Each structure stands twice: as C-alpha cells, then as structure tokens.
PDB file of C-alpha atoms in Angstrom:
ATOM      1  CA  UNK A 283      96.429  90.916 114.888  1.00 86.00           C
ATOM      2  CA  UNK A 284      96.392  94.608 115.792  1.00 90.00           C
ATOM      3  CA  UNK A 285      94.081  96.905 114.107  1.00 93.00           C
ATOM      4  CA  UNK A 286      94.553 100.351 112.852  1.00 97.00           C
ATOM      5  CA  UNK A 287      91.615 102.812 111.923  1.00 98.00           C
ATOM      6  CA  UNK A 288      92.165 106.434 110.403  1.00 98.00           C
ATOM      7  CA  UNK A 289      89.757 109.044 110.299  1.00 98.00           C
ATOM      8  CA  UNK A 290      88.398 110.857 108.579  1.00 98.00           C
ATOM      9  CA  UNK A 291      88.880 108.733 105.285  1.00 97.00           C
ATOM     10  CA  UNK A 292      88.733 112.136 103.164  1.00 97.00           C
ATOM     11  CA  UNK A 293      89.228 115.639 104.217  1.00 97.00           C
ATOM     12  CA  UNK A 294      88.922 118.681 101.957  1.00 97.00           C
ATOM     13  CA  UNK A 295      90.318 122.043 103.195  1.00 96.00           C
ATOM     14  CA  UNK A 296      90.775 125.530 102.064  1.00 97.00           C
ATOM     15  CA  UNK A 297      94.218 126.736 102.260  1.00 97.00           C
ATOM     16  CA  UNK A 298      95.311 128.233 105.525  1.00 97.00           C
ATOM     17  CA  UNK A 299      92.860 125.979 107.620  1.00 98.00           C
ATOM     18  CA  UNK A 300      93.922 123.881 110.529  1.00 97.00           C
ATOM     19  CA  UNK A 301      92.937 119.979 110.769  1.00 96.00           C
ATOM     20  CA  UNK A 302      93.144 116.935 112.841  1.00 98.00           C
ATOM     21  CA  UNK A 303      93.585 113.433 111.643  1.00 98.00           C
ATOM     22  CA  UNK A 304      93.123 110.577 114.200  1.00 98.00           C
ATOM     23  CA  UNK A 305      94.545 107.121 114.199  1.00 98.00           C
ATOM     24  CA  UNK A 306      92.934 104.551 116.754  1.00 98.00           C
ATOM     25  CA  UNK A 307      94.849 101.154 117.181  1.00 97.00           C
ATOM     26  CA  UNK A 308      93.433  98.124 119.022  1.00 95.00           C
ATOM     27  CA  UNK A 309      96.590  96.932 121.224  1.00 92.00           C
ATOM     28  CA  UNK A 310      99.570  98.354 122.713  1.00 90.00           C
ATOM     29  CA  UNK A 311     102.422  99.400 120.339  1.00 89.00           C
ATOM     30  CA  UNK A 312     106.003 100.081 120.355  1.00 86.00           C
ATOM     31  CA  UNK A 313     106.462 101.945 117.057  1.00 91.00           C
ATOM     32  CA  UNK A 314     103.727 104.434 115.555  1.00 95.00           C
ATOM     33  CA  UNK A 315     104.657 106.412 112.558  1.00 97.00           C
ATOM     34  CA  UNK A 316     102.874 109.073 110.653  1.00 98.00           C
ATOM     35  CA  UNK A 317     103.533 109.167 106.790  1.00 98.00           C
ATOM     36  CA  UNK A 318     102.681 111.579 104.051  1.00 97.00           C
ATOM     37  CA  UNK A 319     102.194 109.742 100.599  1.00 95.00           C
ATOM     38  CA  UNK A 320     102.844 112.733  97.979  1.00 88.00           C
ATOM     39  CA  UNK A 321     101.235 112.349  94.651  1.00 84.00           C
ATOM     40  CA  UNK A 322     104.227 110.653  93.220  1.00 85.00           C
ATOM     41  CA  UNK A 323     103.498 107.785  95.680  1.00 88.00           C
ATOM     42  CA  UNK A 324     106.807 108.441  97.974  1.00 91.00           C
ATOM     43  CA  UNK A 325     106.208 107.700 101.619  1.00 94.00           C
ATOM     44  CA  UNK A 326     107.616 110.650 103.689  1.00 95.00           C
ATOM     45  CA  UNK A 327     108.442 110.482 107.139  1.00 96.00           C
ATOM     46  CA  UNK A 328     106.632 112.847 109.411  1.00 98.00           C
ATOM     47  CA  UNK A 329     106.962 111.666 112.930  1.00 98.00           C
ATOM     48  CA  UNK A 330     108.143 108.687 114.667  1.00 96.00           C
ATOM     49  CA  UNK A 331     105.875 108.886 118.063  1.00 96.00           C
ATOM     50  CA  UNK A 332     105.035 105.709 120.000  1.00 93.00           C
ATOM     51  CA  UNK A 333     104.145 108.096 122.799  1.00 94.00           C
ATOM     52  CA  UNK A 334     104.209 111.690 123.801  1.00 96.00           C
ATOM     53  CA  UNK A 335     104.224 115.033 121.472  1.00 98.00           C
ATOM     54  CA  UNK A 336     106.523 116.071 118.841  1.00 98.00           C
ATOM     55  CA  UNK A 337     106.390 119.206 116.670  1.00 98.00           C
ATOM     56  CA  UNK A 338     107.892 119.864 113.239  1.00 97.00           C
ATOM     57  CA  UNK A 339     106.981 123.303 111.673  1.00 97.00           C
ATOM     58  CA  UNK A 340     103.167 123.329 110.907  1.00 97.00           C
ATOM     59  CA  UNK A 341     102.719 119.758 112.044  1.00 98.00           C
ATOM     60  CA  UNK A 342     102.532 118.235 115.332  1.00 98.00           C
ATOM     61  CA  UNK A 343     101.545 114.863 116.565  1.00 98.00           C
ATOM     62  CA  UNK A 344     100.423 113.222 119.778  1.00 98.00           C
ATOM     63  CA  UNK A 345     100.147 109.809 121.045  1.00 97.00           C
ATOM     64  CA  UNK A 346      98.325 108.691 123.925  1.00 97.00           C
ATOM     65  CA  UNK A 347      99.438 105.091 124.151  1.00 93.00           C
ATOM     66  CA  UNK A 348      97.330 104.218 127.376  1.00 94.00           C
ATOM     67  CA  UNK A 349      94.470 105.320 125.336  1.00 96.00           C
ATOM     68  CA  UNK A 350      95.508 103.820 121.958  1.00 97.00           C
ATOM     69  CA  UNK A 351      95.165 106.771 119.784  1.00 98.00           C
ATOM     70  CA  UNK A 352      97.475 109.268 118.051  1.00 98.00           C
ATOM     71  CA  UNK A 353      96.648 112.632 116.600  1.00 98.00           C
ATOM     72  CA  UNK A 354      98.264 114.450 113.585  1.00 98.00           C
ATOM     73  CA  UNK A 355      97.669 118.273 113.569  1.00 98.00           C
ATOM     74  CA  UNK A 356      98.328 120.389 110.462  1.00 97.00           C
ATOM     75  CA  UNK A 357      98.268 124.039 110.944  1.00 97.00           C
ATOM     76  CA  UNK A 358      97.899 126.866 108.132  1.00 97.00           C
ATOM     77  CA  UNK A 359      97.515 124.247 105.541  1.00 97.00           C
ATOM     78  CA  UNK A 360      98.968 124.609 102.131  1.00 97.00           C
ATOM     79  CA  UNK A 361      98.155 123.176  98.857  1.00 95.00           C
ATOM     80  CA  UNK A 362     101.335 121.013  98.892  1.00 94.00           C
ATOM     81  CA  UNK A 363     100.075 119.380 101.988  1.00 96.00           C
ATOM     82  CA  UNK A 364      97.569 117.454  99.922  1.00 95.00           C
ATOM     83  CA  UNK A 365      98.113 113.650  99.564  1.00 95.00           C
ATOM     84  CA  UNK A 366      97.299 110.786 101.604  1.00 96.00           C
ATOM     85  CA  UNK A 367      98.215 110.511 105.409  1.00 97.00           C
ATOM     86  CA  UNK A 368      99.131 107.142 106.820  1.00 97.00           C
ATOM     87  CA  UNK A 369      99.351 106.024 110.314  1.00 98.00           C
ATOM     88  CA  UNK A 370     101.330 102.706 110.805  1.00 96.00           C
ATOM     89  CA  UNK A 371     102.207 100.875 114.079  1.00 94.00           C
ATOM     90  CA  UNK A 372     104.013  97.825 115.411  1.00 91.00           C
ATOM     91  CA  UNK A 373     102.364  95.912 117.940  1.00 85.00           C
ATOM     92  CA  UNK A 374     104.223  95.646 121.273  1.00 78.00           C
ATOM     93  CA  UNK A 375     105.882  92.358 122.132  1.00 69.00           C
ATOM     94  CA  UNK A 376     105.193  91.177 118.347  1.00 62.00           C
ATOM     95  CA  UNK A 377     107.742  88.939 116.860  1.00 60.00           C
ATOM     96  CA  UNK A 378     107.311  90.617 113.661  1.00 65.00           C
ATOM     97  CA  UNK A 379     109.059  93.985 112.941  1.00 75.00           C
ATOM     98  CA  UNK A 380     106.775  94.945 110.197  1.00 85.00           C
ATOM     99  CA  UNK A 381     104.478  97.864 110.441  1.00 91.00           C
ATOM    100  CA  UNK A 382     100.479  97.483 110.003  1.00 93.00           C
ATOM    101  CA  UNK A 383      99.081 100.396 108.017  1.00 95.00           C
ATOM    102  CA  UNK A 384      95.809 102.318 108.640  1.00 96.00           C
ATOM    103  CA  UNK A 385      93.764 102.763 105.203  1.00 95.00           C
ATOM    104  CA  UNK A 386      94.916 106.687 105.246  1.00 96.00           C
ATOM    105  CA  UNK A 387      93.173 109.982 105.040  1.00 97.00           C
ATOM    106  CA  UNK A 388      93.060 111.695 101.845  1.00 96.00           C
ATOM    107  CA  UNK A 389      93.834 115.356 102.161  1.00 96.00           C
ATOM    108  CA  UNK A 390      92.928 117.776  99.521  1.00 96.00           C
ATOM    109  CA  UNK A 391      93.814 121.553 100.125  1.00 96.00           C
ATOM    110  CA  UNK A 392      92.367 124.056  97.810  1.00 96.00           C
ATOM    111  CA  UNK A 393      93.967 127.383  96.920  1.00 95.00           C
TER     112      UNK A 393
ATOM    113  CA  UNK B 104     123.069 106.934  98.964  1.00 52.00           C
ATOM    114  CA  UNK B 105     121.234 108.739 101.665  1.00 81.00           C
ATOM    115  CA  UNK B 106     118.017 107.072 101.131  1.00 94.00           C
ATOM    116  CA  UNK B 107     116.325 103.710 100.289  1.00 97.00           C
ATOM    117  CA  UNK B 108     116.754 103.110  96.625  1.00 97.00           C
ATOM    118  CA  UNK B 109     114.608 100.925  94.311  1.00 97.00           C
ATOM    119  CA  UNK B 110     115.019  99.622  90.819  1.00 97.00           C
ATOM    120  CA  UNK B 111     113.400  99.647  88.414  1.00 97.00           C
ATOM    121  CA  UNK B 112     110.876 102.426  89.001  1.00 96.00           C
ATOM    122  CA  UNK B 113     108.293 100.814  86.649  1.00 97.00           C
ATOM    123  CA  UNK B 114     108.090  97.511  85.258  1.00 97.00           C
ATOM    124  CA  UNK B 115     105.512  96.108  82.692  1.00 98.00           C
ATOM    125  CA  UNK B 116     105.552  92.429  82.279  1.00 98.00           C
ATOM    126  CA  UNK B 117     103.226  89.679  80.372  1.00 97.00           C
ATOM    127  CA  UNK B 118     101.339  87.245  82.844  1.00 97.00           C
ATOM    128  CA  UNK B 119     103.529  84.147  83.355  1.00 98.00           C
ATOM    129  CA  UNK B 120     106.640  85.913  83.099  1.00 98.00           C
ATOM    130  CA  UNK B 121     109.357  86.023  86.145  1.00 98.00           C
ATOM    131  CA  UNK B 122     110.277  89.668  87.488  1.00 98.00           C
ATOM    132  CA  UNK B 123     112.970  90.691  89.922  1.00 98.00           C
ATOM    133  CA  UNK B 124     112.638  93.892  92.058  1.00 98.00           C
ATOM    134  CA  UNK B 125     115.755  95.386  93.650  1.00 98.00           C
ATOM    135  CA  UNK B 126     116.215  97.429  97.108  1.00 97.00           C
ATOM    136  CA  UNK B 127     119.089  99.132  98.320  1.00 96.00           C
ATOM    137  CA  UNK B 128     118.657 100.138 101.880  1.00 95.00           C
ATOM    138  CA  UNK B 129     120.098 102.935 103.844  1.00 95.00           C
ATOM    139  CA  UNK B 130     123.990 102.247 104.723  1.00 92.00           C
ATOM    140  CA  UNK B 131     124.048 100.614 108.066  1.00 90.00           C
ATOM    141  CA  UNK B 132     120.618  99.598 108.430  1.00 92.00           C
ATOM    142  CA  UNK B 133     120.370  96.085 109.317  1.00 91.00           C
ATOM    143  CA  UNK B 134     116.502  95.510 108.967  1.00 92.00           C
ATOM    144  CA  UNK B 135     114.793  95.506 105.577  1.00 94.00           C
ATOM    145  CA  UNK B 136     111.172  95.111 104.794  1.00 95.00           C
ATOM    146  CA  UNK B 137     108.905  94.482 101.608  1.00 97.00           C
ATOM    147  CA  UNK B 138     105.651  96.001 101.318  1.00 96.00           C
ATOM    148  CA  UNK B 139     103.083  96.124  98.273  1.00 96.00           C
ATOM    149  CA  UNK B 140     100.289  98.796  97.860  1.00 96.00           C
ATOM    150  CA  UNK B 141      97.541  98.132  95.843  1.00 92.00           C
ATOM    151  CA  UNK B 142      94.079  99.675  95.218  1.00 82.00           C
ATOM    152  CA  UNK B 143      91.988  97.039  97.064  1.00 72.00           C
ATOM    153  CA  UNK B 144      94.285  96.055  99.830  1.00 76.00           C
ATOM    154  CA  UNK B 145      96.277  99.043 101.012  1.00 86.00           C
ATOM    155  CA  UNK B 146      99.467  98.837 102.228  1.00 92.00           C
ATOM    156  CA  UNK B 147     100.474  95.212 103.201  1.00 93.00           C
ATOM    157  CA  UNK B 148     103.489  93.405 104.555  1.00 93.00           C
ATOM    158  CA  UNK B 149     105.394  90.956 102.522  1.00 95.00           C
ATOM    159  CA  UNK B 150     108.642  89.899 104.110  1.00 94.00           C
ATOM    160  CA  UNK B 151     111.182  91.250 106.755  1.00 91.00           C
ATOM    161  CA  UNK B 152     114.977  90.542 107.064  1.00 92.00           C
ATOM    162  CA  UNK B 153     116.872  91.236 110.313  1.00 89.00           C
ATOM    163  CA  UNK B 154     120.635  90.839 110.017  1.00 84.00           C
ATOM    164  CA  UNK B 155     121.741  87.342 109.449  1.00 82.00           C
ATOM    165  CA  UNK B 156     118.488  85.855 111.138  1.00 85.00           C
ATOM    166  CA  UNK B 157     115.948  83.856 109.093  1.00 86.00           C
ATOM    167  CA  UNK B 158     113.533  86.165 107.232  1.00 89.00           C
ATOM    168  CA  UNK B 159     110.006  86.452 108.243  1.00 89.00           C
ATOM    169  CA  UNK B 160     108.128  85.428 105.157  1.00 89.00           C
ATOM    170  CA  UNK B 161     104.643  85.401 106.891  1.00 88.00           C
ATOM    171  CA  UNK B 162     103.303  88.200 104.644  1.00 91.00           C
ATOM    172  CA  UNK B 163     104.239  86.597 101.270  1.00 94.00           C
ATOM    173  CA  UNK B 164     100.941  85.834  99.248  1.00 93.00           C
ATOM    174  CA  UNK B 165     101.975  82.631  97.518  1.00 94.00           C
ATOM    175  CA  UNK B 166     104.855  80.497  96.900  1.00 96.00           C
ATOM    176  CA  UNK B 167     105.610  82.248  93.608  1.00 97.00           C
ATOM    177  CA  UNK B 168     106.970  85.175  95.707  1.00 97.00           C
ATOM    178  CA  UNK B 169     110.359  84.984  97.052  1.00 96.00           C
ATOM    179  CA  UNK B 170     113.181  87.352  98.376  1.00 96.00           C
ATOM    180  CA  UNK B 171     116.778  87.080  99.381  1.00 95.00           C
ATOM    181  CA  UNK B 172     119.214  89.532 100.932  1.00 94.00           C
ATOM    182  CA  UNK B 173     122.807  89.200 100.117  1.00 84.00           C
ATOM    183  CA  UNK B 174     125.574  90.318 102.274  1.00 81.00           C
ATOM    184  CA  UNK B 175     123.167  91.744 104.579  1.00 77.00           C
ATOM    185  CA  UNK B 176     122.463  94.667 102.342  1.00 90.00           C
ATOM    186  CA  UNK B 177     120.825  94.717  98.913  1.00 95.00           C
ATOM    187  CA  UNK B 178     117.413  92.729  98.728  1.00 96.00           C
ATOM    188  CA  UNK B 179     115.781  91.270  95.465  1.00 97.00           C
ATOM    189  CA  UNK B 180     112.063  90.287  95.458  1.00 98.00           C
ATOM    190  CA  UNK B 181     111.327  87.763  92.762  1.00 98.00           C
ATOM    191  CA  UNK B 182     107.686  87.058  91.588  1.00 98.00           C
ATOM    192  CA  UNK B 183     107.568  83.824  89.350  1.00 98.00           C
ATOM    193  CA  UNK B 184     104.970  83.189  86.807  1.00 98.00           C
ATOM    194  CA  UNK B 185     103.414  86.651  87.257  1.00 98.00           C
ATOM    195  CA  UNK B 186      99.544  87.205  87.415  1.00 97.00           C
ATOM    196  CA  UNK B 187      97.335  90.162  86.970  1.00 96.00           C
ATOM    197  CA  UNK B 188      96.552  90.357  90.438  1.00 94.00           C
ATOM    198  CA  UNK B 189     100.412  90.977  91.170  1.00 96.00           C
ATOM    199  CA  UNK B 190      99.996  94.478  89.574  1.00 96.00           C
ATOM    200  CA  UNK B 191     100.820  96.841  92.448  1.00 96.00           C
ATOM    201  CA  UNK B 192     103.545  99.215  93.888  1.00 96.00           C
ATOM    202  CA  UNK B 193     106.098  97.128  95.542  1.00 97.00           C
ATOM    203  CA  UNK B 194     107.905  99.340  98.374  1.00 97.00           C
ATOM    204  CA  UNK B 195     111.006  98.512 100.337  1.00 97.00           C
ATOM    205  CA  UNK B 196     111.895 100.062 103.827  1.00 96.00           C
ATOM    206  CA  UNK B 197     114.719  99.633 106.162  1.00 95.00           C
ATOM    207  CA  UNK B 198     115.312 100.679 109.778  1.00 93.00           C
ATOM    208  CA  UNK B 199     118.646 100.816 111.780  1.00 90.00           C
ATOM    209  CA  UNK B 200     117.423  97.771 113.766  1.00 82.00           C
ATOM    210  CA  UNK B 201     114.634  95.959 115.252  1.00 71.00           C
ATOM    211  CA  UNK B 202     115.051  97.898 118.524  1.00 71.00           C
ATOM    212  CA  UNK B 203     115.378 101.384 116.610  1.00 62.00           C
ATOM    213  CA  UNK B 204     112.218 100.400 114.446  1.00 82.00           C
ATOM    214  CA  UNK B 205     111.753 103.813 112.737  1.00 92.00           C
ATOM    215  CA  UNK B 206     111.305 102.776 108.998  1.00 94.00           C
ATOM    216  CA  UNK B 207     112.280 104.649 105.827  1.00 96.00           C
ATOM    217  CA  UNK B 208     110.703 103.772 102.486  1.00 96.00           C
ATOM    218  CA  UNK B 209     112.165 103.743  98.987  1.00 97.00           C
ATOM    219  CA  UNK B 210     110.161 105.354  96.081  1.00 96.00           C
ATOM    220  CA  UNK B 211     108.885 102.035  94.979  1.00 96.00           C
ATOM    221  CA  UNK B 212     108.590  99.877  91.843  1.00 97.00           C
ATOM    222  CA  UNK B 213     105.173  99.888  89.989  1.00 96.00           C
ATOM    223  CA  UNK B 214     104.613  96.673  88.584  1.00 97.00           C
ATOM    224  CA  UNK B 215     102.036  96.175  85.771  1.00 97.00           C
ATOM    225  CA  UNK B 216     101.041  92.699  84.669  1.00 97.00           C
ATOM    226  CA  UNK B 217      99.469  92.437  81.214  1.00 96.00           C
TER     227      UNK B 217
END
C-alpha cells in the first residue's frame, strides 16, 4: 500500500520563527490533507490539497503531485501552533475511501 | 450539530467487557470512517461506510470489532471482550461523499481497558 513519510519528526522553534514541514508519499493520490492535532487530541483540518498551493493566514501548503510531496509552511510561529502536524493521503484509484496517515511532526514553539 | 460528535469522551472498562462507542457525523455527509490512535501504531483505519453500500471492514484488527450505521447517519463501534491492547483513542470522521473526500474528525473517545 501507499507509504507516507513526514519530516522532521520533531521540531523546536522560538516564537516568531518560520518553518517548513514535509510529507512524501509513495504513489499517486487524489486526496491529501494536513491536520493539526492540538494538546486535547482534536484533529483540526488545515488544508485539503491534493495538488497546487493554498494559503490561510500564517499557514500555506503546496503539493507537487507529480513529484509526490507536499510542504506545509508556518510563518511567524506562535505558542498556540504547538502540537502534532499530520499529513494524510488517499491513494488514487484505491477502492478504499480511508486516509493513510504519516507519523506526524511534533512542533514545540517556545515563548 | 456543526461538527462530528462522539460519545462518550472517555470510557474505562475492565478486560473482557463489551463497549459501544458512538459517532454522529456532520449532517448530509454520506461517508463515515472509524480510526484509532494508539502510541505504538499511530493513526490507523478501522472501517468505512459509504451510503447504503456494504462497509469496508478491511482495517478491523479482529472479529471482536464490529460497527454498524443505522439510517445512513449515526454509527456505533462495538468492541467485544475488550483486551488491554484495545486501549486507544477511537476517532470518527465523515466526508460529504467518496468523490468529495475531505474528512472532518470528531473529538474522539479515549478507551482505557484495565
């Protein structure tokens, strides 16, 4: 089945810094989502981005489907950005509708 | 409600007992998914319902796990004869359809098996 790898596994930032999180996947996809899991465990939708570029405030994401990777950019980080960021994909042509998740990037933003 | 809701938020049970977890998807969403998140395994798919089609049960870890979706809306995940390794957070998600596949997650049920 499709493999999803995220990097880095852990990231510590000073408040105000910028960062880039990466998600590599091993096959063509027709769904790619970025989530932020907050300290209470809730998965918050950040982007639905099987291809192209989107921006939402200080966050933006780019998926290059032909090269099988996606990037999540966080600018001017804040302590509330702390948590785990997950990339999840659905394989193109797959009979299943479920998402396959990467192991996540744990982000800690220090004041 | 506006989002996916799950109940209970926490469940503590004794080994060998049966448990039922409930999920109420976003109104109008035809697809419903169950996942679980545990420390050693990350986020893994369990079962998927799409409309009136037969569910995709390929992610269920054993025959102690089952799920149903009544009336195309609310779903119940049942775990029989619970084991300690069933301890995890059980997450439910829904999407508008399979074609429009953006999934939205509920807050989860934290299951602890003593």
